[in-house]
Each structure stands twice: as C-alpha cells, then as structure tokens.
Short mmCIF file of C-alpha atoms in Angstrom, two decimals:
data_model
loop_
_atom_site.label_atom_id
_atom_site.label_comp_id
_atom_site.label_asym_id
_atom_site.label_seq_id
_atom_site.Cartn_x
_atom_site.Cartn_y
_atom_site.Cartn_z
CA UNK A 18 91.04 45.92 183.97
CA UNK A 19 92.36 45.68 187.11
CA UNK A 20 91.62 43.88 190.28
CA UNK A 21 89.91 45.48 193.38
CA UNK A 22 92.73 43.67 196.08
CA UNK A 23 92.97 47.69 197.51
CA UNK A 24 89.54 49.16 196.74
CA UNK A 25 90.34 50.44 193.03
CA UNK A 26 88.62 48.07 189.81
CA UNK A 27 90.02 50.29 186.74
CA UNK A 28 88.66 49.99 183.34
CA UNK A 29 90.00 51.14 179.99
CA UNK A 30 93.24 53.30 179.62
CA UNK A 31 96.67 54.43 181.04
CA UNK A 32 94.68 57.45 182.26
CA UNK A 33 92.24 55.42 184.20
CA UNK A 34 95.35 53.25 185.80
CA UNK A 35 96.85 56.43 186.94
CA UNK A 36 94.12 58.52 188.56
CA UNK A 37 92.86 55.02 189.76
CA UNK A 38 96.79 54.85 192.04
CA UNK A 39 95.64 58.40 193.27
CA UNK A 40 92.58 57.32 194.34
CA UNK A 41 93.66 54.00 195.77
CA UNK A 42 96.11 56.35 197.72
CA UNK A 43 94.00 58.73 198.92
CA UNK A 44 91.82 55.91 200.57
CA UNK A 45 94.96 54.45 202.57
CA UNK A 46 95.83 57.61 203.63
CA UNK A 47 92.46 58.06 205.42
CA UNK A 48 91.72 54.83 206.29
CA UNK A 49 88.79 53.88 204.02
CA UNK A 50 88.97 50.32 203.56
CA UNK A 51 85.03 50.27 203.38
CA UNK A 52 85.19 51.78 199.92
CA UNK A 53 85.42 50.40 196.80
CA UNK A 54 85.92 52.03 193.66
CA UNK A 55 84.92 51.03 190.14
CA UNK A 56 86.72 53.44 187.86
CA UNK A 57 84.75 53.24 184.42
CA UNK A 58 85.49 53.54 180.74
CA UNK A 59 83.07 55.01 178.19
CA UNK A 60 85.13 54.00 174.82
CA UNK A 61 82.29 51.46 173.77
CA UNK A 62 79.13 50.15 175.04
CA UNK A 63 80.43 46.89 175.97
CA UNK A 64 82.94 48.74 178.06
CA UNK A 65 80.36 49.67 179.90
CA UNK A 66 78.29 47.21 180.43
CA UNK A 67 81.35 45.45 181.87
CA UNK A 68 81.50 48.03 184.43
CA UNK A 69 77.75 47.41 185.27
CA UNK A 70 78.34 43.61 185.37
CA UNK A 71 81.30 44.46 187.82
CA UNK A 72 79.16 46.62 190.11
CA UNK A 73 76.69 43.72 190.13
CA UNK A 74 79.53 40.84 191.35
CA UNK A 75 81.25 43.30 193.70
CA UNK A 76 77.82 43.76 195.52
CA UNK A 77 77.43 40.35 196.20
CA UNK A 78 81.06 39.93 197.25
CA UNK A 79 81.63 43.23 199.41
CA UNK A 80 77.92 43.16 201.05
CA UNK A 81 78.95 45.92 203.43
CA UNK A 82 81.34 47.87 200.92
CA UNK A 83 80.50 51.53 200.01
CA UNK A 84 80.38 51.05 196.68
CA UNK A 85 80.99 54.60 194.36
CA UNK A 86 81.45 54.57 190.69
CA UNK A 87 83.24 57.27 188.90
CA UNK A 88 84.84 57.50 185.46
CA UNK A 89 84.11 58.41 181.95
CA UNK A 90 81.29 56.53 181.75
CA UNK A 91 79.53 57.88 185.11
CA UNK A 92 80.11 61.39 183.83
CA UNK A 93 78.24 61.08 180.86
CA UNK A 94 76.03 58.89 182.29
CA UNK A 95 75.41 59.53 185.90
CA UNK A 96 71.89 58.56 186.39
CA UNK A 97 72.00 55.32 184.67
CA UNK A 98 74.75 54.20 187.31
CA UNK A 99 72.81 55.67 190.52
CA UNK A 100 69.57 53.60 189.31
CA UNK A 101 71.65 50.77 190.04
CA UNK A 102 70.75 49.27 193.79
CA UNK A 103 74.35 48.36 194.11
CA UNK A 104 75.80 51.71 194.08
CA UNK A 105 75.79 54.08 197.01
CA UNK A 106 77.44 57.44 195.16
CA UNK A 107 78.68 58.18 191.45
CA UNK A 108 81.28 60.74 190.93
CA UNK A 109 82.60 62.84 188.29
CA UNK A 110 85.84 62.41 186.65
CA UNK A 111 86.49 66.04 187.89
CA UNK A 112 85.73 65.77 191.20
CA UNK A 113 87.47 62.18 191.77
CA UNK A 114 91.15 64.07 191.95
CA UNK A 115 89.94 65.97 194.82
CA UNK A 116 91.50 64.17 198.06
CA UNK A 117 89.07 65.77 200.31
CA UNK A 118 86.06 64.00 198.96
CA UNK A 119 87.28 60.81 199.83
CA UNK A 120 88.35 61.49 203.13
CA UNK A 121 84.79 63.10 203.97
CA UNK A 122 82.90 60.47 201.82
CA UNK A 123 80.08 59.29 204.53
CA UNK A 124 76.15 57.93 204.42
CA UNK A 125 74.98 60.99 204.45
CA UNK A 126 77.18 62.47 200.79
CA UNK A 127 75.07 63.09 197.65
CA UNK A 128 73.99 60.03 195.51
CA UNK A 129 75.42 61.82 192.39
CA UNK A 130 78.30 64.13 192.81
CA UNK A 131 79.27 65.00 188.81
CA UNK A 132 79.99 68.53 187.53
CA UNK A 133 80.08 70.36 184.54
CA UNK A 134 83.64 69.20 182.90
CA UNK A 135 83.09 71.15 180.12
CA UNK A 136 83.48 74.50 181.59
CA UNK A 137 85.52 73.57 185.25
CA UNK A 138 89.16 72.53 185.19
CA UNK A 139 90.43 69.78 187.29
CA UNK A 140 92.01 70.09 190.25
CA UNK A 141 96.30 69.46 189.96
CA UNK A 142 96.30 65.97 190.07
CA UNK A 143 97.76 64.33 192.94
CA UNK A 144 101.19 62.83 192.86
CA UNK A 145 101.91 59.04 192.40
CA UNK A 146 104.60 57.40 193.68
CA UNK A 147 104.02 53.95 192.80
CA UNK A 148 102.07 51.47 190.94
CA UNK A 149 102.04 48.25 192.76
CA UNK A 150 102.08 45.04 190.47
CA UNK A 151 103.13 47.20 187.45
CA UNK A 152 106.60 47.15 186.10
CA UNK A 153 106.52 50.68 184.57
CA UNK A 154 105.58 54.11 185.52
CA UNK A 155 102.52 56.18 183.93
CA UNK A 156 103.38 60.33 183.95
CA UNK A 157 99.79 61.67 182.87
CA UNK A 158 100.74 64.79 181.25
CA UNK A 159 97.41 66.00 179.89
CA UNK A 160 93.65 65.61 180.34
CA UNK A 161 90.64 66.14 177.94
CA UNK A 162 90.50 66.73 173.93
CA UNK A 163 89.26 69.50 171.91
CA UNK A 164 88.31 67.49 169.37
CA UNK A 165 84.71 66.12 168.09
CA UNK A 166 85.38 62.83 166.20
CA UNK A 167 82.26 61.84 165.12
CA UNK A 168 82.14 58.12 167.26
CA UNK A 169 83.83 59.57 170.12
CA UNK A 170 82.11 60.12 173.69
CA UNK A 171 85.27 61.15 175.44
CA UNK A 172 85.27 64.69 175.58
CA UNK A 173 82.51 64.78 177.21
CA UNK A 174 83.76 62.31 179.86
CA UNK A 175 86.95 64.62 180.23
CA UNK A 176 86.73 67.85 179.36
CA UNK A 177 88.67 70.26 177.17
CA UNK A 178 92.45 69.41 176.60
CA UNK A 179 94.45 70.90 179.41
CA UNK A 180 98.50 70.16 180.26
CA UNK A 181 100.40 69.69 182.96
CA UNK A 182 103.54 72.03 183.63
CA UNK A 183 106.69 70.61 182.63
CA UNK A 184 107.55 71.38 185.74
CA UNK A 185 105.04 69.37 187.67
CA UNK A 186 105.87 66.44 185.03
CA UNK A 187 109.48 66.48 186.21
CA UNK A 188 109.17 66.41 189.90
CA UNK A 189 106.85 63.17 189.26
CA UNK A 190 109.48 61.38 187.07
CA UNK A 191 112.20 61.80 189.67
CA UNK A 192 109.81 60.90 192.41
CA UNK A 193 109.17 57.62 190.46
CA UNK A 194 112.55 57.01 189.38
CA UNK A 195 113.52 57.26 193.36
CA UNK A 196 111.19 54.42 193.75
CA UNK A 197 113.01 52.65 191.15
CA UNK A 198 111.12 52.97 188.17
CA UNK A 199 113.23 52.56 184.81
CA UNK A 200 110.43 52.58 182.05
CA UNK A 201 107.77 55.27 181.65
CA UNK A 202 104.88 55.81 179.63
CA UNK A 203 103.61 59.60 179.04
CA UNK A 204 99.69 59.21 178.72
CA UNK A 205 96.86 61.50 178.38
CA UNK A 206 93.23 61.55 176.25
CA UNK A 207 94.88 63.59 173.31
CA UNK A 208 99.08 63.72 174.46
CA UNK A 209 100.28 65.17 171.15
CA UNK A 210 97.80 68.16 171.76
CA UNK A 211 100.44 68.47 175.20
CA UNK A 212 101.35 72.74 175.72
CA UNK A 213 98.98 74.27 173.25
CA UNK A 214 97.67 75.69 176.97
CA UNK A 215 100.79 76.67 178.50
CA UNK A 216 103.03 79.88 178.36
CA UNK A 217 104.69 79.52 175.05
CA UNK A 218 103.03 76.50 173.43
CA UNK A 219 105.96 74.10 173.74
CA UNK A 220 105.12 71.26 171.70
CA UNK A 221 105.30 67.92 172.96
CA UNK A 222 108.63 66.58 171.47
CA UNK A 223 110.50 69.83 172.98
CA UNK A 224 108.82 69.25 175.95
CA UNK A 225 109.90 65.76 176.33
CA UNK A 226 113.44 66.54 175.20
CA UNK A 227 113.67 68.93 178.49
CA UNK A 228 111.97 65.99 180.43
CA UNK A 229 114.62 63.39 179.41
CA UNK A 230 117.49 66.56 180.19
CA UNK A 231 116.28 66.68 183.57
CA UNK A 232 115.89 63.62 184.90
CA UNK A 233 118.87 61.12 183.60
CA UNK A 234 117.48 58.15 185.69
CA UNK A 235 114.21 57.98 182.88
CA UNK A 236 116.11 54.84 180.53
CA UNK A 237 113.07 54.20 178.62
CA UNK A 238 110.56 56.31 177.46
CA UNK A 239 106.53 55.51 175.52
CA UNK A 240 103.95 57.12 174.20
CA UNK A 241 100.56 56.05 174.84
CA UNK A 242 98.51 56.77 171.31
CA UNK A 243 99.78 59.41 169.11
CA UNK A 244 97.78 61.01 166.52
CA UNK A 245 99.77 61.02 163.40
CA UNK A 246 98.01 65.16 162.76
CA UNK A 247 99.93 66.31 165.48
CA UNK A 248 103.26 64.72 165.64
CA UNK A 249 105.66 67.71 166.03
CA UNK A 250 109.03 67.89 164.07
CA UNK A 251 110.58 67.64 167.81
CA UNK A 252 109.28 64.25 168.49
CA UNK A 253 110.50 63.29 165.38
CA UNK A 254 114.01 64.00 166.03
CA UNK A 255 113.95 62.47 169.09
CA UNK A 256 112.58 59.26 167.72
CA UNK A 257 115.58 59.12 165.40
CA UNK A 258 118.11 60.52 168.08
CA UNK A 259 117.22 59.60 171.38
CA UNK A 260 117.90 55.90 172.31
CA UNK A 261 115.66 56.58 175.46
CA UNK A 262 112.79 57.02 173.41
CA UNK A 263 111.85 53.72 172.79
CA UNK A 264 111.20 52.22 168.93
CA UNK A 265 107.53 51.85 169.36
CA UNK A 266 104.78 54.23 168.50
CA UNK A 267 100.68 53.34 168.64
CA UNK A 268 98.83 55.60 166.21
CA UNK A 269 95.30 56.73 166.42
CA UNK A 270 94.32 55.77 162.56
CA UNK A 271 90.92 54.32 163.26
CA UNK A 272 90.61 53.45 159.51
CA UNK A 273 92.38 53.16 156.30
CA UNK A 274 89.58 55.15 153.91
CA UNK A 275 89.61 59.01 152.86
CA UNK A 276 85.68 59.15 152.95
CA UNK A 277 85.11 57.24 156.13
CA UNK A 278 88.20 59.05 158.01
CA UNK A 279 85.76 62.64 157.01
CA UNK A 280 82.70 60.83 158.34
CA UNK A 281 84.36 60.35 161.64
CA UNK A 282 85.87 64.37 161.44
CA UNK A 283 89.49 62.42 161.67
CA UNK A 284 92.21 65.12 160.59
CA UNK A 285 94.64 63.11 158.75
CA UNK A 286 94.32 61.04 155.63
CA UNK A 287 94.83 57.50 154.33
CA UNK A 288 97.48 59.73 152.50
CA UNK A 289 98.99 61.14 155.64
CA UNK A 290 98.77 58.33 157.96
CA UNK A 291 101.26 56.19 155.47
CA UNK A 292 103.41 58.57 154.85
CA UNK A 293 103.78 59.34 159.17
CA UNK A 294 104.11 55.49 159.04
CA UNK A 295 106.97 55.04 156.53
CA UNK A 296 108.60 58.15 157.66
CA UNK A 297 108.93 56.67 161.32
CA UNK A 298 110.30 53.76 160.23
CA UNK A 299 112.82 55.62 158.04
CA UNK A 300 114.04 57.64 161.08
CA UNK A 301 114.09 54.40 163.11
CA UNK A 302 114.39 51.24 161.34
CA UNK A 303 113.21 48.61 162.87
CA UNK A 304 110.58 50.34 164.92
CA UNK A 305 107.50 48.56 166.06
CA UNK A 306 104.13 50.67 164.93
CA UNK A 307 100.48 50.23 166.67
CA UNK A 308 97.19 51.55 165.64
CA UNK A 309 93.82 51.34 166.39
CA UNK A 310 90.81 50.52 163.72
CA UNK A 311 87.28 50.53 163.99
CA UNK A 312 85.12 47.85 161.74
CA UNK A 313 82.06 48.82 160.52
CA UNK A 314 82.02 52.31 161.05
CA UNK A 315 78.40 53.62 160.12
CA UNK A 316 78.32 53.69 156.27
CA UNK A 317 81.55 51.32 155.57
CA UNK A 318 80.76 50.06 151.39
CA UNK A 319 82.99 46.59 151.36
CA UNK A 320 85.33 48.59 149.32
CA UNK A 321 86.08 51.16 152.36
CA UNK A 322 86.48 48.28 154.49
CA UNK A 323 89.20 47.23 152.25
CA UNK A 324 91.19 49.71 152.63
CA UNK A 325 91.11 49.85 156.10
CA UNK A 326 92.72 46.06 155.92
CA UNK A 327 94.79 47.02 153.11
CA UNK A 328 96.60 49.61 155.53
CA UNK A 329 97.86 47.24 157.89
CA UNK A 330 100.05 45.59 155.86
CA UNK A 331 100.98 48.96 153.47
CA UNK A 332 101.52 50.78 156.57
CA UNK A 333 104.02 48.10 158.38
CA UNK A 334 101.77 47.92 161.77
CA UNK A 335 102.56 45.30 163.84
CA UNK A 336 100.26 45.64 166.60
CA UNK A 337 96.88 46.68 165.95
CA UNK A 338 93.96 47.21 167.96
CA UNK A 339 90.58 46.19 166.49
CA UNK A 340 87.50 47.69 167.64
CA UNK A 341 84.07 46.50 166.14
CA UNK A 342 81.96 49.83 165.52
CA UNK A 343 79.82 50.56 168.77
CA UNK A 344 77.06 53.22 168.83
CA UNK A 345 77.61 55.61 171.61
CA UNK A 346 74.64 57.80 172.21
CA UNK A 347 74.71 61.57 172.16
CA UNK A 348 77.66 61.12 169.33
CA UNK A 349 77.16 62.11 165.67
CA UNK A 350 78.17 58.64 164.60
CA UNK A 351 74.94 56.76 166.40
CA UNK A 352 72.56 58.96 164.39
CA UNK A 353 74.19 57.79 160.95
CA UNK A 354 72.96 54.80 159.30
CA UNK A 355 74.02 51.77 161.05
CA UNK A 356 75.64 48.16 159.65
CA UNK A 357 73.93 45.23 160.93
CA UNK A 358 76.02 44.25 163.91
CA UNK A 359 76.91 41.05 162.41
CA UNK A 360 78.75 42.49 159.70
CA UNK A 361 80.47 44.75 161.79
CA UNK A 362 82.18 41.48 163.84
CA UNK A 363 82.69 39.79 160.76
CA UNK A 364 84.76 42.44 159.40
CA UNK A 365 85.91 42.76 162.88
CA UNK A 366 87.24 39.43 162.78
CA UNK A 367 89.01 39.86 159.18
CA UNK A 368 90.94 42.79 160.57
CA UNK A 369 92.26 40.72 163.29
CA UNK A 370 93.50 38.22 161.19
CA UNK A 371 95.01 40.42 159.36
CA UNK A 372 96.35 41.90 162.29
CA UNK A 373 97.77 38.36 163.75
CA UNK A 374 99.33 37.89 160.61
CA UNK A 375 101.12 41.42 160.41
CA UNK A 376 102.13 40.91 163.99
CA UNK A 377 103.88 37.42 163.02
CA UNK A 378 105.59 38.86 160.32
CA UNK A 379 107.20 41.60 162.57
CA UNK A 380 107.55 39.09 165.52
CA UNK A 381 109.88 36.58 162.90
CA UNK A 382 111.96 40.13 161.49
CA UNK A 383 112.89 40.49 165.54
CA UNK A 384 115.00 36.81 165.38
CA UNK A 385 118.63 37.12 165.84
CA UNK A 386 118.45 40.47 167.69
CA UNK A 387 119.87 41.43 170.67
CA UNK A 388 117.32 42.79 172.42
CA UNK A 389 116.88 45.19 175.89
CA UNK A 390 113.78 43.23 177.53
CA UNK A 391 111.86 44.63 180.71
CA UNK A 392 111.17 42.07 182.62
CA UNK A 393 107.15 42.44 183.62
CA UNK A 394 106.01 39.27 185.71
CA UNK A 395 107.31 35.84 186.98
CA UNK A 396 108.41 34.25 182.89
CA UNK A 397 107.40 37.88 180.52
CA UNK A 398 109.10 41.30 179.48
CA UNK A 399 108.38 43.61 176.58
CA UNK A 400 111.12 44.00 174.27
CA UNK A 401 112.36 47.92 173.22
CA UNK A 402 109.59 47.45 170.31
CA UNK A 403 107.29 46.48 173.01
CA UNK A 404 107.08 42.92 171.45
CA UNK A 405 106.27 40.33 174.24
CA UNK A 406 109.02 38.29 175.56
CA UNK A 407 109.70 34.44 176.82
CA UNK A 408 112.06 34.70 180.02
CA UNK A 409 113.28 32.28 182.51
CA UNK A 410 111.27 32.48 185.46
CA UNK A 411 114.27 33.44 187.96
CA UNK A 412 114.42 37.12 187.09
CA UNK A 413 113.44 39.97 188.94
CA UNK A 414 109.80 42.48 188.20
CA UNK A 415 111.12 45.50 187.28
CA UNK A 416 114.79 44.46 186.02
CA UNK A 417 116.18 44.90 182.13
CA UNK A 418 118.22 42.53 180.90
CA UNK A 419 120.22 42.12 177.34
CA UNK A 420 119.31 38.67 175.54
CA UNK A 421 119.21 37.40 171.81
CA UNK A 422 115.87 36.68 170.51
CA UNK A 423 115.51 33.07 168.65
CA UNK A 424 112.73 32.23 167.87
CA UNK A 425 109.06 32.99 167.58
CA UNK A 426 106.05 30.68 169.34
CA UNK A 427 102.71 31.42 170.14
CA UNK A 428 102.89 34.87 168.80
CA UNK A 429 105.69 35.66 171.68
CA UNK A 430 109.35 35.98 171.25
CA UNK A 431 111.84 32.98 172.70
CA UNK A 432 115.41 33.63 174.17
CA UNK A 433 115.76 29.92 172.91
CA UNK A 434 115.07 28.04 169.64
CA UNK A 435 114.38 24.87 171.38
#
C-alpha cells in the first residue's frame, strides 16, 4: 500500500501502482488537489476491508477531500463502497484510465460511475513517466484474464485479457529509461497470456526479446507472476541467454496437490509445476524462484495440505507468498465446503515457516557472491535474485552497484560479516 502524500492510496499489485501514477498524474495536470483516491484490491476479503478502514481514517483526516474509490474491489462491488458516508463517487476500473473524468469530476458527477468490463475494452492507458519514491519502473503490458480459477474474483474486476502493442510498450520503456530508470518490471493480471490478441499472436518471450532489441538502456528486466501453463519456449531462452533478464521468477502455483489444483480449475499440475521449477533452475543456476500458496483451500484433507508444504522445499522456492484461504463471494470456491478459519491460519502459519526456512537456505547459498544490487532506499537494494540487501547508507536511490555478499542476518543479505 501506498501513501496518499499526492492524492493516490494504492492497494494490492504492480497493476494497481501503475494505473494509480496515471491517475495521480492526471490530477496534477488539472489541478485537483481536492481529490483523493483510494485505489482498491479485491484479491481477499481482508484486502478489502483494509480499503474500507482506509476510507474511514482518510475522512477524518481530509474533512473537505473529495473522496472517490475505484479499483477491483469497487467494480465488483460498487454499492457496498457508495453506502459508505465517506465516499463521494466510486469508479470503475475501466473508466479510471479515462483522463477526462478526472478533469470534469465535480459535485454534481454520478455517485457510481462503473461499467460493464466484461464486454467494453479499456481505453489505451495513459503514459507514465515516473514513479516517485520507487527505484524501478512498472511497463503494464496487459489487462484482464480469461481464466475462471475457482477462488478468483479478478476477472470480474478487470475484464477479459487484452495486450498492449509492442509498440506502445516500447515508446514507454524509452520514455522511462530517459528519466533514468535502469530496472523494469513487466506486469499485468495474466502477463504470460501477453499477444494471444494481437496480429500474429507473438508470445510473450518473443515479444520481450524485441523489447530488450529496441531499447538498449533497459539493464534489468522482471516478471511480475508467471504462470508456469503458459511459459513460452521464448522466455525460456531468454532466461538462460539474456543477462538482462534477471534470475528471478514468481510463479502462480497456489498449491502443491493434483486434486486441490482441479478444484481451483488451475491448469498445471503438482507434476508440471516441478518440473517448470527444476527446469528454470537448470537453464539458470542459481536463480531465485517465488510462488504464491493458498492454505486451506475449501476441501484441503491434512494430506493435501502436505503436499502443498512439501513443494516448497522439492520445488527450490525461495520466496513464497502465503495466503490463508478467503471466501470471495460470487466465486465457485465460496460455495464449496469451507475449513474452519482457524485451521486455515494454522496451516497458514506452517507454510510460512516453511517458507522462512526455504528463504534462509537460499539467502546462506548467496554468501561469497558477487552480486549486482539496486540500490532501493537510504541502507536497502535487491540483489539480481531479488534477495534483499544490507548497504551503507551513503548511496544513491536508483544506483547499481557491484559488492560481495557475506553474510546473512535477519533474513537480509550483509556486504560485511561483521
């Protein structure tokens, strides 16, 4: 989440943080520093209701403020947010790209501006030249999914999967990379679904290989989460030949158990998802993979659960994002039989463990390297493997710099053993 210092609070992903910058620059370019923006996530219900306990504070600290919610969550649920006395309009996620609206935004607008995402494409997203406070870029190359996983809301807080042109990618990379930029992240709802829209279906890898051809200043290139069903041969190669592409990759796994990845209409197996695990470390050793799992998933016997922990360790993860189940209504998922919410933290709270554990054993593999560090804020970077970094306090937002890692504390990596 992000603060609200120029009229933007964003909540939940890379997505959010991007569209939030075009909406935080739309307002300064028409002068409407009597709007604030809460920019919601619909991923789980406590997401949420941390939105709603947001709306609530920034009432009672921007009295006069017109406050308008958009987001995931105000698309699917646009009526609970204009019940709430603290909000003056709510706003599709559709409709939030167009620059117009917030120039024209008065007293007398509709309460509840949200259309049908399903069936009418975005606007072309507005450019972003900067992300103040943030050491790296975000190029959104793609909106929406196509998919119906059985837990998630999402595509019905963004729509059908649609790309950007490559061409309209490019521009925006060189644009940021005249600002100074030297680390990007490509993000999207569903990025390895990127050009199955476009004139000739370019898959994402080939696509990316043009992007890196045409702008030289990118020096290091992410993924936001990849699902391992779609990774193209393309990205492949270039995650074995391009040093650009950084050695990191965050998988959308969501569990480790055959039955309970059908019950959630998944497309990959436990099967699959180690063998896209051990084959990305084979074509880059030493890379650093995430995932993200789900405890408690309606259904979970203690054995399924099991192998959902099991996979950490089998699959090599080193950072892993633990989500305890949370019913989302309207989904598939809510209308299965439920675990007591108890055991779903509990198991919640063995997967992190395992988790910290995993993370400390890749953290310890990464002493003696020489490492390429981005430096983020006043004493952290992010290693190539995107494992956080210890840094003298002297060195400048933005910068890279070449060090030796030597140690491991606190679950960070140390430039010094002492």
């Amino acid at each position: 989440m992000a603060g609200t210092e120029s009229g933007v609070l964003n909540f939940g992903c890379r997505l959010n943080a991007y569209e939030g910058e075009a909406i935080r620059d739309a307002l300064a370019k028409h002068g409407r520093d009597d709007v604030v923006v809460v920019n919601t996530c619909a991923v789980t219900a406590e997401a949420e209701k941390q939105a709603r306990q947001a709306i609530r504070r920034l009432r009672r600290e921007r009295p006069d403020a017109r406050i308008v919610v958009t987001g995931c969550a105000a698309q699917v649920n646009p009526q609970g947010f204009a019940a709430m006395a603290e909000v003056d309009h709510v706003i599709g996620n559709r409709e939030k790209l167009g620059e117009t609206l917030w120039r024209d935004l008065d007293r007398d607008a509709p309460r509840v501006t949200v259309g049908d995402i399903l069936q009418d494409a975005p606007p072309a997203l507005p450019a972003v030249s900067h992300f103040p406070g943030r050491p790296r870029a975000y190029l959104e190359i793609q909106q929406g999914c196509d998919h119906r996983c059985t837990f998630c809301i999402i595509p019905y807080g963004r729509g059908p999967s649609r790309s950007l042109a490559l061409g309209a990618v490019v521009d925006q990379a060189r644009a940021l990379a005249g600002q100074g930029y030297r680390e990007f992240v490509l993000t999207g709802v569903d990025i390895t679904s990127y050009g199955h829209d476009l004139p000739g279906q370019p898959t994402l890898g080939s696509a990316v290989r043009r992007l890196l051809d045409l702008v030289p200043q990118i020096e290091r290139l992410r993924f936001s989460s990849l699902d391992p069903a779609e990774i193209d041969a393309d990205l492949l190669r270039l995650y074995a030949e391009e040093p650009r592409v950084m050695p990191h990759a965050h998988l959308s796994l969501q569990a480790g158990d055959d039955l309970i990845l059908k019950r959630m209409k998944r497309r990959h197996s436990r099967a699959q998802a180690l063998e896209m695990a051990h084959r990305l470390q084979q074509l880059r050793p030493g890379i650093a993979l995430g995932a993200d799992l789900i405890a408690g998933f309606p259904t979970e016997s203690d054995a399924a659960f099991e192998q959902s922990r099991n996979l950490i360790a089998e699959a090599g993860l080193a950072f892993v994002h633990v989500f305890p189940y949370s019913p989302r209504p309207g989904t598939p998922a809510a209308r299965m039989p439920q675990l007591p919410v108890e055991l779903r933290r509990a198991r919640a709270a063995l997967l992190r463990a395992a988790a910290d554990a995993a993370l400390g054993r890749f953290l310890t593999s990464r002493i003696g390297a020489e490492a390429s560090i981005l430096v983020e804020q006043e004493g952290v970077g992010r290693d190539e493997t995107y494992a956080p970094v210890m840094l003298p306090g002297h060195l400048v937002k933005g910068s890279i710099i070449a060090a030796r890692i030597a140690a491991v504390r606190d679950g960070k990596l140390w430039l010094d053993a002492a």
